Coordinates of C-alpha atoms in Angstrom, one line a residue:
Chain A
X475 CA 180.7 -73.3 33.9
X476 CA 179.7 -73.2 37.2
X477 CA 182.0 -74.3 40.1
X478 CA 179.4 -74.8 42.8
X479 CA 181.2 -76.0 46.1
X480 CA 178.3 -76.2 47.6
X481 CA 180.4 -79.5 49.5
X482 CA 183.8 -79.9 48.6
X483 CA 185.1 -83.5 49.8
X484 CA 188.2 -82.3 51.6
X485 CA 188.7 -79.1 52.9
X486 CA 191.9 -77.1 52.6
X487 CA 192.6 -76.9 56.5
X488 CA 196.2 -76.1 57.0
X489 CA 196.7 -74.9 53.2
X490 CA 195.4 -71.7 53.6
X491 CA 195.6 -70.1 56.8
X492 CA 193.0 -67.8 57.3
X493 CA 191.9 -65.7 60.2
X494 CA 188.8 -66.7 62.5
X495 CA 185.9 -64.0 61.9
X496 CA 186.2 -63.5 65.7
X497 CA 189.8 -62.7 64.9
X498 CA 189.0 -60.1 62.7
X499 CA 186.0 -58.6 64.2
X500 CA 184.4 -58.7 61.4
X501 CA 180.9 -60.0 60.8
X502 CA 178.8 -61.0 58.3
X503 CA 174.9 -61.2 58.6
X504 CA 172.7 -63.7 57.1
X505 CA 171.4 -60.8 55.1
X506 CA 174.9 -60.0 53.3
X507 CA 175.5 -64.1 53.2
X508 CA 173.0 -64.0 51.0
X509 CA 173.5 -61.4 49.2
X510 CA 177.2 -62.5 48.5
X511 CA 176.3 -65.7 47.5
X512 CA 173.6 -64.5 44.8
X513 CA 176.2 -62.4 43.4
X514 CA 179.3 -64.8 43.4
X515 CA 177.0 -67.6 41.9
X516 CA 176.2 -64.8 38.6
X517 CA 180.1 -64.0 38.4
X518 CA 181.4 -67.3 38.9
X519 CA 179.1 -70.3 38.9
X520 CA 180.1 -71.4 42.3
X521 CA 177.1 -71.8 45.0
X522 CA 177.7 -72.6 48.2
X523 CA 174.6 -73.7 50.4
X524 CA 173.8 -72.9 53.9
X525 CA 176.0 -75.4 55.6
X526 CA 179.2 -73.1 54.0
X527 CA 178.3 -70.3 55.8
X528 CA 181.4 -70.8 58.1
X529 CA 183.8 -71.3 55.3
X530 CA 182.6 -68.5 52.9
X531 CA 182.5 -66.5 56.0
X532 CA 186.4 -66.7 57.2
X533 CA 187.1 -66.3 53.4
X534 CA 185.0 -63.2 53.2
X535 CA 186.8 -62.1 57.0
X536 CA 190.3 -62.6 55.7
X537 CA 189.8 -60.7 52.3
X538 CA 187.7 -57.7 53.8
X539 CA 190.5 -57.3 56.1
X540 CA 193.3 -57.4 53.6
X541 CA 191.8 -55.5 51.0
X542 CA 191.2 -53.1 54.3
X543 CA 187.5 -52.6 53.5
X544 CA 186.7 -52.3 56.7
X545 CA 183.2 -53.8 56.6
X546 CA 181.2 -56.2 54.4
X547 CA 179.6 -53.6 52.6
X548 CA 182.7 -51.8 51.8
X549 CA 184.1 -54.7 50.2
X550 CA 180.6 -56.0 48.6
X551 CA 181.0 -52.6 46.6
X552 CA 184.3 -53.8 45.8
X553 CA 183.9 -56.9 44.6
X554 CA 181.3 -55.2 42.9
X555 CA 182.5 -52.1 41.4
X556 CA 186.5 -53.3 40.5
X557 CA 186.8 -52.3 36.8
X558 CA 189.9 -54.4 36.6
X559 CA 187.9 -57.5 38.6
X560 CA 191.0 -58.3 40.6
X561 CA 189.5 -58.6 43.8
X562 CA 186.8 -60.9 43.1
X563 CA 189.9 -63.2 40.9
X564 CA 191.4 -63.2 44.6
X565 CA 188.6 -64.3 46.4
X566 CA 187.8 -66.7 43.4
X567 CA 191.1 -68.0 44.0
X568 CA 190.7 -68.1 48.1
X569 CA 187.1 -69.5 47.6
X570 CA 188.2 -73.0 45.7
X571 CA 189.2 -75.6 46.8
X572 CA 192.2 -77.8 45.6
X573 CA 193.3 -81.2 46.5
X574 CA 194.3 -84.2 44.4
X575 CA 197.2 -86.4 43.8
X576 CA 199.1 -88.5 41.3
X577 CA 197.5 -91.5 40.0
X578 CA 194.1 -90.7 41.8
X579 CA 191.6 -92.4 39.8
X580 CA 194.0 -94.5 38.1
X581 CA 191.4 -96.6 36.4
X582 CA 190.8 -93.7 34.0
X583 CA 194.3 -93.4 33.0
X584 CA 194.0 -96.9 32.5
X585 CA 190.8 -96.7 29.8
X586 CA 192.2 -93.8 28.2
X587 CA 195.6 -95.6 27.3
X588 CA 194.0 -99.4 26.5
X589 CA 190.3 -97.8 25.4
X590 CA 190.0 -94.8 24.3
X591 CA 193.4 -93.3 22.6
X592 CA 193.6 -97.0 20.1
X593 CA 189.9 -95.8 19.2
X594 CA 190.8 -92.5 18.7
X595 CA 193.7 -92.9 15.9
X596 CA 191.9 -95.8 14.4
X597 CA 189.7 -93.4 13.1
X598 CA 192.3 -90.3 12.8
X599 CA 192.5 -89.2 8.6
X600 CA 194.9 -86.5 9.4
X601 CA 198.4 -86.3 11.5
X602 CA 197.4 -83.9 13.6
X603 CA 198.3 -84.0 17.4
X604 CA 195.9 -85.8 19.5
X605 CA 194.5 -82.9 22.1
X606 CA 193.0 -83.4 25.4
X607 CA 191.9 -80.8 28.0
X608 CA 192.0 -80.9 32.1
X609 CA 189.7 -79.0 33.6
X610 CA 190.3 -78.0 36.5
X611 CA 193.9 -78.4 36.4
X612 CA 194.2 -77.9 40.1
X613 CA 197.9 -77.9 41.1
X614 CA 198.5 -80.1 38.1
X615 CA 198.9 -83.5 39.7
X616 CA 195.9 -84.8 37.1
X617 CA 197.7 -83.1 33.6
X618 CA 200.8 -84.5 34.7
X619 CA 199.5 -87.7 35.8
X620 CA 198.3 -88.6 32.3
X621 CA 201.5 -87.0 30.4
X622 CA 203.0 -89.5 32.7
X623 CA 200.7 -92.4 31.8
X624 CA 201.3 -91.8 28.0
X625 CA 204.7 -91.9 28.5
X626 CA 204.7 -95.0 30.1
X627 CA 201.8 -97.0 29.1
X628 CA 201.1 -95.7 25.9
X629 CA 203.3 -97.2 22.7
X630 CA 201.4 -95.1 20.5
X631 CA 203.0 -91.8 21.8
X632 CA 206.2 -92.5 19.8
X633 CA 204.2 -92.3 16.6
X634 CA 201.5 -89.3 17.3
X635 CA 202.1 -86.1 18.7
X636 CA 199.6 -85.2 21.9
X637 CA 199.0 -81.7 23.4
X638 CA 197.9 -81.5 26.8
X639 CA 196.3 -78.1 27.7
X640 CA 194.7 -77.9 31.7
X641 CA 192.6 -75.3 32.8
X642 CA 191.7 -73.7 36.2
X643 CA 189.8 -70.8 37.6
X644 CA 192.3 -70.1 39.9
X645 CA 195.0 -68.3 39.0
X646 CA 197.2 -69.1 41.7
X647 CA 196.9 -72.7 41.6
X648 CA 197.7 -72.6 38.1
X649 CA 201.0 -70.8 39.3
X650 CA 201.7 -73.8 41.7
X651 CA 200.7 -76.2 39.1
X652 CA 203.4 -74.5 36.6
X653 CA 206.1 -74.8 39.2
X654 CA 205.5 -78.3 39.8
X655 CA 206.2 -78.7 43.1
X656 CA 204.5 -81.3 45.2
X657 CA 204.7 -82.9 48.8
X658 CA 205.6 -86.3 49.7
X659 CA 201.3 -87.0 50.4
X660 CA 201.1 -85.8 46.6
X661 CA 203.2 -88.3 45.0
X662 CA 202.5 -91.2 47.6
X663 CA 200.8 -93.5 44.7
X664 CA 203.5 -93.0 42.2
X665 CA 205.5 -96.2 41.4
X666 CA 209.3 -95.7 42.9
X667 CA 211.2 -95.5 39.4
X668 CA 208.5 -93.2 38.2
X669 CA 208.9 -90.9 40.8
X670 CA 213.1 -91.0 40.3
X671 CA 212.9 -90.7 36.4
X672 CA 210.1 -87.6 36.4
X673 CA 210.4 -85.7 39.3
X674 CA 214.2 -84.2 41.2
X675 CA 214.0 -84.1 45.2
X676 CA 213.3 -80.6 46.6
X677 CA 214.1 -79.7 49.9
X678 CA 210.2 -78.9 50.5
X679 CA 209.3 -82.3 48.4
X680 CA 209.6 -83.1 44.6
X681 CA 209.3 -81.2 41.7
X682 CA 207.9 -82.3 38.4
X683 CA 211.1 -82.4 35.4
X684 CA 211.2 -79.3 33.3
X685 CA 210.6 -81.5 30.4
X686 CA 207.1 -82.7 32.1
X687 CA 206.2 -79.0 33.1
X688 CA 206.7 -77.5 29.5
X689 CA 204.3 -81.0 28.0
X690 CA 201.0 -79.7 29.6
X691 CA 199.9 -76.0 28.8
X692 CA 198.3 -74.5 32.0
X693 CA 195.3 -71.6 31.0
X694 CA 193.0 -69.7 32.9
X695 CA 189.5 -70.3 32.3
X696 CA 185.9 -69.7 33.9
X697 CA 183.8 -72.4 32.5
X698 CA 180.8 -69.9 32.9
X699 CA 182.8 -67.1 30.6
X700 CA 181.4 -67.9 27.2
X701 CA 184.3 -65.7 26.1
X702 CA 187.1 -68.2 27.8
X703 CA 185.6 -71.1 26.5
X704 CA 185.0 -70.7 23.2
X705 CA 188.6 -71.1 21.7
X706 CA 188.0 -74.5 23.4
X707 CA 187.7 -76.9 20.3
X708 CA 189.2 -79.8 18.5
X709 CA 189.7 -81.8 22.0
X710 CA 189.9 -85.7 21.4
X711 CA 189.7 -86.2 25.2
X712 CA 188.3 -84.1 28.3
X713 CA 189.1 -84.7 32.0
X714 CA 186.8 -83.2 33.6
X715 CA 186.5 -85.3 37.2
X716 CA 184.9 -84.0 40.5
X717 CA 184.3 -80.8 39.6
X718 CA 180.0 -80.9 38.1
X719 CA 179.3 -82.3 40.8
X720 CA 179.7 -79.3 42.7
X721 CA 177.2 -77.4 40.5
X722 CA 174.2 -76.5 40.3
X723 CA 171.3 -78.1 37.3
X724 CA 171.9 -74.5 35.0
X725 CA 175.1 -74.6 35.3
X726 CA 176.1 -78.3 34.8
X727 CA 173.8 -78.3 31.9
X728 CA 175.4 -75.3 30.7
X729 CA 179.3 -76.7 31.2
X730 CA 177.9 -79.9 29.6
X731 CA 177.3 -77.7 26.8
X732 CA 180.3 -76.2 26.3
X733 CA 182.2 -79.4 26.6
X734 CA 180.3 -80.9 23.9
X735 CA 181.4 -78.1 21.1
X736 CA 185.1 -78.1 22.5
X737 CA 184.8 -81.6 21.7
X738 CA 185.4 -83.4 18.2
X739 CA 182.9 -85.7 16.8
X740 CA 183.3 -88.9 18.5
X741 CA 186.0 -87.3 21.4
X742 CA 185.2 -88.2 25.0
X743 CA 185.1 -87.1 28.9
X744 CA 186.0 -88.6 31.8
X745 CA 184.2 -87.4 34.7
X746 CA 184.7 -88.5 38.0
X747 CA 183.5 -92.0 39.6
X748 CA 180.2 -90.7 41.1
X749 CA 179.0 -88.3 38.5
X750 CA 177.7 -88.9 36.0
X751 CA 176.1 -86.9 32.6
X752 CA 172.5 -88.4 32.3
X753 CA 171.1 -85.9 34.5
X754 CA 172.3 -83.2 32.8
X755 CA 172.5 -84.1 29.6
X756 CA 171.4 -86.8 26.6
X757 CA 173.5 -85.5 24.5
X758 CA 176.2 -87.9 25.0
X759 CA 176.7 -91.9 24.4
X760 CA 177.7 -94.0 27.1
X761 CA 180.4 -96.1 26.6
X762 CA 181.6 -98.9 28.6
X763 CA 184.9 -100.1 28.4
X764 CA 186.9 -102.5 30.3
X765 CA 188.3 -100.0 33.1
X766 CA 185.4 -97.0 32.7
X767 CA 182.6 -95.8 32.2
X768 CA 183.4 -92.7 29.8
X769 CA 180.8 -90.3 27.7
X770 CA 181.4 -89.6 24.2
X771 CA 180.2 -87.0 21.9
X772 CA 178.1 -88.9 18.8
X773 CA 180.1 -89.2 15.8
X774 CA 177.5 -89.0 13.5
X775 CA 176.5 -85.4 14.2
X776 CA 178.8 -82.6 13.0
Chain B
X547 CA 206.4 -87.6 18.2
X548 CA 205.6 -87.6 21.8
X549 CA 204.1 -84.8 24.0
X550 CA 204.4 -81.7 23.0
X551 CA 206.2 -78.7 24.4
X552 CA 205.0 -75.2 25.1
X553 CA 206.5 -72.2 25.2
X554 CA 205.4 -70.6 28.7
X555 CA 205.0 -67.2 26.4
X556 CA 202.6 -68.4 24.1
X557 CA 199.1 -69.7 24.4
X558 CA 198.4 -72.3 21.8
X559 CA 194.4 -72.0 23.1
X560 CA 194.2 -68.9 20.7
X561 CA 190.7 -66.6 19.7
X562 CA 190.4 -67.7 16.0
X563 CA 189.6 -65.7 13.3
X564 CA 185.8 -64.9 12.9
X565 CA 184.2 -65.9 10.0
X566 CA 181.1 -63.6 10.5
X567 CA 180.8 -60.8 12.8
X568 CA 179.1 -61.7 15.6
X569 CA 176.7 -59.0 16.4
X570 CA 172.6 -59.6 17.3
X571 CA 171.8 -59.8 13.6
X572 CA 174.6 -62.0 12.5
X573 CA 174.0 -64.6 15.5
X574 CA 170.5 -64.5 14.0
X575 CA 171.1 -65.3 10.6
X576 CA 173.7 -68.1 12.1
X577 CA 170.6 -69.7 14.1
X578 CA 169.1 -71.0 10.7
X579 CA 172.9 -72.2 9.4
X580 CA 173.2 -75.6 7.8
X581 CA 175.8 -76.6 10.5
X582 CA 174.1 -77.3 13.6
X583 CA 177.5 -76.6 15.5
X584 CA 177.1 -73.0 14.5
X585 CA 173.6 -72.8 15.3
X586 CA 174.5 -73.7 18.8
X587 CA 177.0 -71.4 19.0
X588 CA 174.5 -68.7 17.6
X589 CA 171.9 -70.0 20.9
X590 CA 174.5 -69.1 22.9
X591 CA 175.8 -66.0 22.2
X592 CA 172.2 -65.0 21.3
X593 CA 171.8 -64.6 25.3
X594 CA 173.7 -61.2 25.3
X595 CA 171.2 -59.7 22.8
X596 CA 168.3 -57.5 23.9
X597 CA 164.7 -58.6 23.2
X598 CA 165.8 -62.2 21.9
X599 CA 163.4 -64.6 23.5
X600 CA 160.8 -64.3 20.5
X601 CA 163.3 -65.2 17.8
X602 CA 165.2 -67.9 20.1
X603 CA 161.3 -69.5 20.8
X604 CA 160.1 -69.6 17.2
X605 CA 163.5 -71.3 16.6
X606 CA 163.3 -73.9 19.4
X607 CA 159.8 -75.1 17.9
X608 CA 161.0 -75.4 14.0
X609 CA 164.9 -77.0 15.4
X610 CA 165.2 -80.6 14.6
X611 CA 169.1 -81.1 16.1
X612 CA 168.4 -81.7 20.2
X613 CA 171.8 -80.7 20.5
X614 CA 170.8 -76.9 19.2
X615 CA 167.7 -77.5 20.8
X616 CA 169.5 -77.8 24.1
X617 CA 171.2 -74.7 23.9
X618 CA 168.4 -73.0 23.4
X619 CA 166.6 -74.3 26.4
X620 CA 169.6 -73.2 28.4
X621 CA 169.8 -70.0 26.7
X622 CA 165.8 -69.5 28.0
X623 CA 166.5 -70.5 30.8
X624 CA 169.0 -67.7 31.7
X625 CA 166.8 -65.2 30.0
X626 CA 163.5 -66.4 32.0
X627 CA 161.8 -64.0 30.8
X628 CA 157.5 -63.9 30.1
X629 CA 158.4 -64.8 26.6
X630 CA 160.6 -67.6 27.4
X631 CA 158.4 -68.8 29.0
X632 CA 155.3 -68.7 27.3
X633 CA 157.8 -70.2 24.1
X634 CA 158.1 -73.4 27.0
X635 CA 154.9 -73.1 27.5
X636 CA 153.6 -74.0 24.1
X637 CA 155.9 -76.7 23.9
X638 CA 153.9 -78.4 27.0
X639 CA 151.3 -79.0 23.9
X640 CA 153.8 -80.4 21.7
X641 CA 153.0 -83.8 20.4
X642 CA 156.6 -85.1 20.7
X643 CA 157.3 -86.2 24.4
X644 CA 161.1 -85.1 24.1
X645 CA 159.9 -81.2 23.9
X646 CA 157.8 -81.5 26.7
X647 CA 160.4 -82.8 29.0
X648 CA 162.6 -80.6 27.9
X649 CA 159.7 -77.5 28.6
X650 CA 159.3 -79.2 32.1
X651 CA 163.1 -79.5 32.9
X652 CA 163.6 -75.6 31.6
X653 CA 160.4 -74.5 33.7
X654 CA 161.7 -76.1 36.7
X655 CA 164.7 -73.5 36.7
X656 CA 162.5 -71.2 36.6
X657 CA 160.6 -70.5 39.9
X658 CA 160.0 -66.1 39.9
X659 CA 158.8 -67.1 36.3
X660 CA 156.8 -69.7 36.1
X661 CA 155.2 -68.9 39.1
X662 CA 152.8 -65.9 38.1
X663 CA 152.0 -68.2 35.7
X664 CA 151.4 -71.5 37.3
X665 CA 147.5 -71.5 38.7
X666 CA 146.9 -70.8 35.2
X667 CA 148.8 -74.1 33.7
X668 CA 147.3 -75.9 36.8
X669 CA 143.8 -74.5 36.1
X670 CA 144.2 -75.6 31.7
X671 CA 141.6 -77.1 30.5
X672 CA 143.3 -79.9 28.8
X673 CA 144.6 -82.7 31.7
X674 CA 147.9 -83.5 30.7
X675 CA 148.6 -79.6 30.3
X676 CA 147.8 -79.5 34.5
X677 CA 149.7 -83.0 34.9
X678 CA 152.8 -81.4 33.6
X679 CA 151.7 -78.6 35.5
X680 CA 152.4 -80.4 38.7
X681 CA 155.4 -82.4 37.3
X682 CA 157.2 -78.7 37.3
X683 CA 155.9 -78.2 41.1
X684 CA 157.9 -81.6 41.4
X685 CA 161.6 -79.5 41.1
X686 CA 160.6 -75.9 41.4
X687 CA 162.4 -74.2 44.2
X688 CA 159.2 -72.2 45.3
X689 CA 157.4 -71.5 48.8
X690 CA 154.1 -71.7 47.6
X691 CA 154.2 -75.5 45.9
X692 CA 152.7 -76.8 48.6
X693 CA 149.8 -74.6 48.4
X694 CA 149.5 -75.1 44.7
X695 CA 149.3 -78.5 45.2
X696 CA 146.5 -78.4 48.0
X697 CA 144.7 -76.4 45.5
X698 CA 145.0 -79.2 43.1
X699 CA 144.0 -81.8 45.3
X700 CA 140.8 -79.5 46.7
X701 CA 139.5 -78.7 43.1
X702 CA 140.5 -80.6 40.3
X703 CA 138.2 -83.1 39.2
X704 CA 140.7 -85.1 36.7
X705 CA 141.7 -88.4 38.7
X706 CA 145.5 -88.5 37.3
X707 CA 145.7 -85.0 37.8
X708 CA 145.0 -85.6 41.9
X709 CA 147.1 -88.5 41.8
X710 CA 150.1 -86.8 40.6
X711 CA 149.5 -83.7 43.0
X712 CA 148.9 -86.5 45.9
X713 CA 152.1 -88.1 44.9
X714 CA 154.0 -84.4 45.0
X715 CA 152.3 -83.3 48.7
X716 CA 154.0 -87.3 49.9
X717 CA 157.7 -85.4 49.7
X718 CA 157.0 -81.5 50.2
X719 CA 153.2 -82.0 52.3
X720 CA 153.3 -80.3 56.1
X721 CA 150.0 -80.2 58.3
X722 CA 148.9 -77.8 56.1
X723 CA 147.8 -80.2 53.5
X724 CA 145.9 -83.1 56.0
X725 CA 142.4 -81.4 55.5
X726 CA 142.5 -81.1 51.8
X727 CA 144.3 -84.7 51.9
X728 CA 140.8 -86.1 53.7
X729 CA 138.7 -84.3 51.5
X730 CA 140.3 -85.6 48.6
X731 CA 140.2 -89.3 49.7
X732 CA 136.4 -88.6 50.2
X733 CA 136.0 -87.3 47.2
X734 CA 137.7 -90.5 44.7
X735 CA 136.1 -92.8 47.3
X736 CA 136.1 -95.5 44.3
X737 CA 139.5 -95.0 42.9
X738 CA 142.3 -97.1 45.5
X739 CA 145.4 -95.6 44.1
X740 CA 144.2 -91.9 45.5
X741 CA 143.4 -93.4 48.4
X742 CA 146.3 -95.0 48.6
X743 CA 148.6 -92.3 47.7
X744 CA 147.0 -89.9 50.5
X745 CA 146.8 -92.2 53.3
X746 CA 150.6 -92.2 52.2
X747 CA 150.8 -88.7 52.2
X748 CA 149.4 -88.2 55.0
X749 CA 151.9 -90.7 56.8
X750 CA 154.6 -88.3 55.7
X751 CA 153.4 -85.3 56.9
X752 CA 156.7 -83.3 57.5
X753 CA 155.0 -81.7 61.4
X754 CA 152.4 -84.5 61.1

């Protein structure tokens, strides 16, 4: 896959606090911009263009001085040269950016409970659970959004099984979204009595019920690691919302891709509300259902 | 029944148990499988194997499934190498409009490539070769498109294939083109869409 943030919608001022590159003293030339950029886009997938050349720059400021590199091209070999890759995890982590909330994009939750989970066992020959994969998790608000929804809205859960697994690049998101602990801003759309009978008041804010935290699996995976994604299969549903559209052609085609063998026959994904597949894609059928627009993988083809 | 529960130890996304080794000669026996899921899988892990793009080329022309047929194009794409490209080449000559766009949409992800190669494909002698020709210029992240296309515009004598370039040098045309634009009005005097299309142009000079 290939995260390219090359314009995230919101960014995570006040979330992470990073140093100014005046701060530091440390500065990075157009020349090594570039050269960082070509190199994270082949490990990673993301691209950032031009116009995040003061973002990628603070990042790069904060982690040379941590890691105590001293200078860019100290910690360019680094990145680089890490057998165990842990640096260039950190500034994965550092480099993407999270922000979501409960219920965000309701409408989807809506089509997947009235739409597209009654289609699903309609046509289900075997009692198998019913599997759907988040990706990217985030801090977890989307997976436990729709464990949430299926609880609530969904009279089918009390007769099939469902697995939820979410997936993120970042490692420590993935941490935060297993802990389950969320702000007041976070859970703002949540009706009142869902919010008392799923979450338990926190001094910092609310944190998800055990019970919800051990429903959704939370993995690590790079979409553009062929090797993470290939034990990515059977998947009646995918979330995948906001996240192609910060790629670039290759790599959306390529995450299409994958999506469509860790799909079933006939399984769908959600993207979010202003992407959509046709440009990278005609692989998949649209389908248009009451609440969404959703795109499915044929079921004639095997 | 309900959601299930995981046990934060244990992974439930596990590697499963290969059913044939997956080494360069194995992925190419699995790019002629029966199952097309298999083939695609075979596309994709052919990427890591040396000296692949003749195998993964003869296979995109004989591949029926456009799902497989997808992954290989991707799998080109990220070799890019001359034989990818002349495999995407040939499939500009195709018959079936599907493998050409698909040709065209590889090619256009492929600018250090296709670009030693281009005056050639803009120079072909059959017209629709050079018209596709230009409809790669249309997405190819390259500096010298622009002066592809005045070359276009200044020599060819096919009227489609000057009204496609024209069309082009409307979005990605500078000052550099206005000359050539001229000429070429002069030269399809009698045809009103080129003239037309280059007094359009020519409006949207990007210094003009």
């Amino acid at each position: 896959m290939s995260p390219t943030f090359a314009s995230p919608p919101t960014w995570p001022w006040g979330v992470y606090v990073t140093p100014e590159p005046a701060e530091t003293g440390i500065t990075i030339s157009e020349a090594d911009f570039q050269k960082f950029r070509e190199f994270f886009y082949r490990k990673t997938g993301i691209q950032f263009d031009s116009s995040k050349r003061y973002f990628v720059d603070k990042r790069l400021a904060e982690r040379i001085e941590a890691t105590g590199s001293g200078s860019f091209r100290g910690y360019f070999m680094l990145l680089r040269f890490q057998v165990n890759g842990e640096e260039l995890q950190a500034l994965t982590n550092l480099m993407t950016v999270n922000e979501t909330y409960f219920f965000r994009e309701e409408y989807q939750f809506q089509c997947l409970v009235d739409s597209l989970l009654p289609e699903i066992v309609a046509r289900k020959i075997d009692r198998r659970p019913i599997r759907i994969w988040v990706m990217p998790s985030s801090s977890g608000e989307e997976p436990y959004s729709i464990a949430i929804y299926l609880l609530e809205r969904w009279a089918g859960i009390h007769r099939w099984d469902v697995e939820i697994i979410a997936s993120d690049i970042d490692t420590r998101i993935l941490a935060q979204a297993r802990q389950g602990l969320y702000s007041h801003r976070s859970v703002q759309y949540l009706p009142a009595d869902y919010l008392q009978r799923y979450f338990k008041r926190r001094a910092e804010g609310y944190q998800i019920c055990d019970d919800l935290r051990q429903s959704v699996e939370f993995t690590r995976v790079n979409l553009s690691e062929r090797a993470d994604t290939r034990s990515y299969r059977d998947f009646d549903v995918i979330f995948c919302r906001n996240l192609l559209i910060y790629f670039d052609d290759v790599s959306r085609k390529t995450a299409t891709e994958t999506f469509y063998d860790a799909l079933k026959p006939g399984g769908f994904i959600c993207l979010g509300h202003s992407e959509s597949m046709s440009r990278s894609s005609s692989l998949y059928k649209v389908r248009k259902f009451p609440s969404a627009i959703v795109y499915q993988r044929p079921l004639e083809v095997s | 029944m309900g959601l299930i529960k995981t046990q934060p130890t244990v992974e439930s996304v596990t590697e499963e148990v290969r059913k044939h080794p997956r080494d360069c000669a194995g992925l190419l026996a699995q790019l002629i499988d029966p199952n097309p899921t298999v083939r695609r899988w075979a596309a994709r892990d052919l990427a890591d194997c040396p000296d692949i793009s003749a195998a993964l080329v003869e296979r995109l022309h004989q591949e029926a499934d456009i799902s497989v047929r997808e992954v290989i194009l991707t799998t080109l794409t990220g070799l890019g190498d001359a034989t990818s490209v002349a495999g995407l080449v040939e499939c500009l000559r195709s018959e079936d409009a599907a493998r050409r766009n698909e040709a065209i949409e590889a090619m256009r992800q492929l600018p250090d490539a296709v670009a030693p190669i281009i005056r050639g494909l803009l120079a072909d002698p059959d017209p629709d070769v050079r018209i596709f020709a230009v409809n790669i210029l249309e997405s190819l992240c390259h500096p010298e498109v622009e002066r592809w296309l005045i070359e276009v515009i200044d020599r060819d004598p096919h009227v489609n294939v000057c009204g496609a370039a024209v069309d082009l040098l409307g979005e990605v045309g500078s000052g550099a083109a206005r000359e050539s634009l001229l000429r070429l009005k002069a030269r399809f005097a009698n045809e009103p869409y080129i003239r037309f299309a280059a007094d359009l142009a020519l409006g949207r000079l990007r210094d003009a």
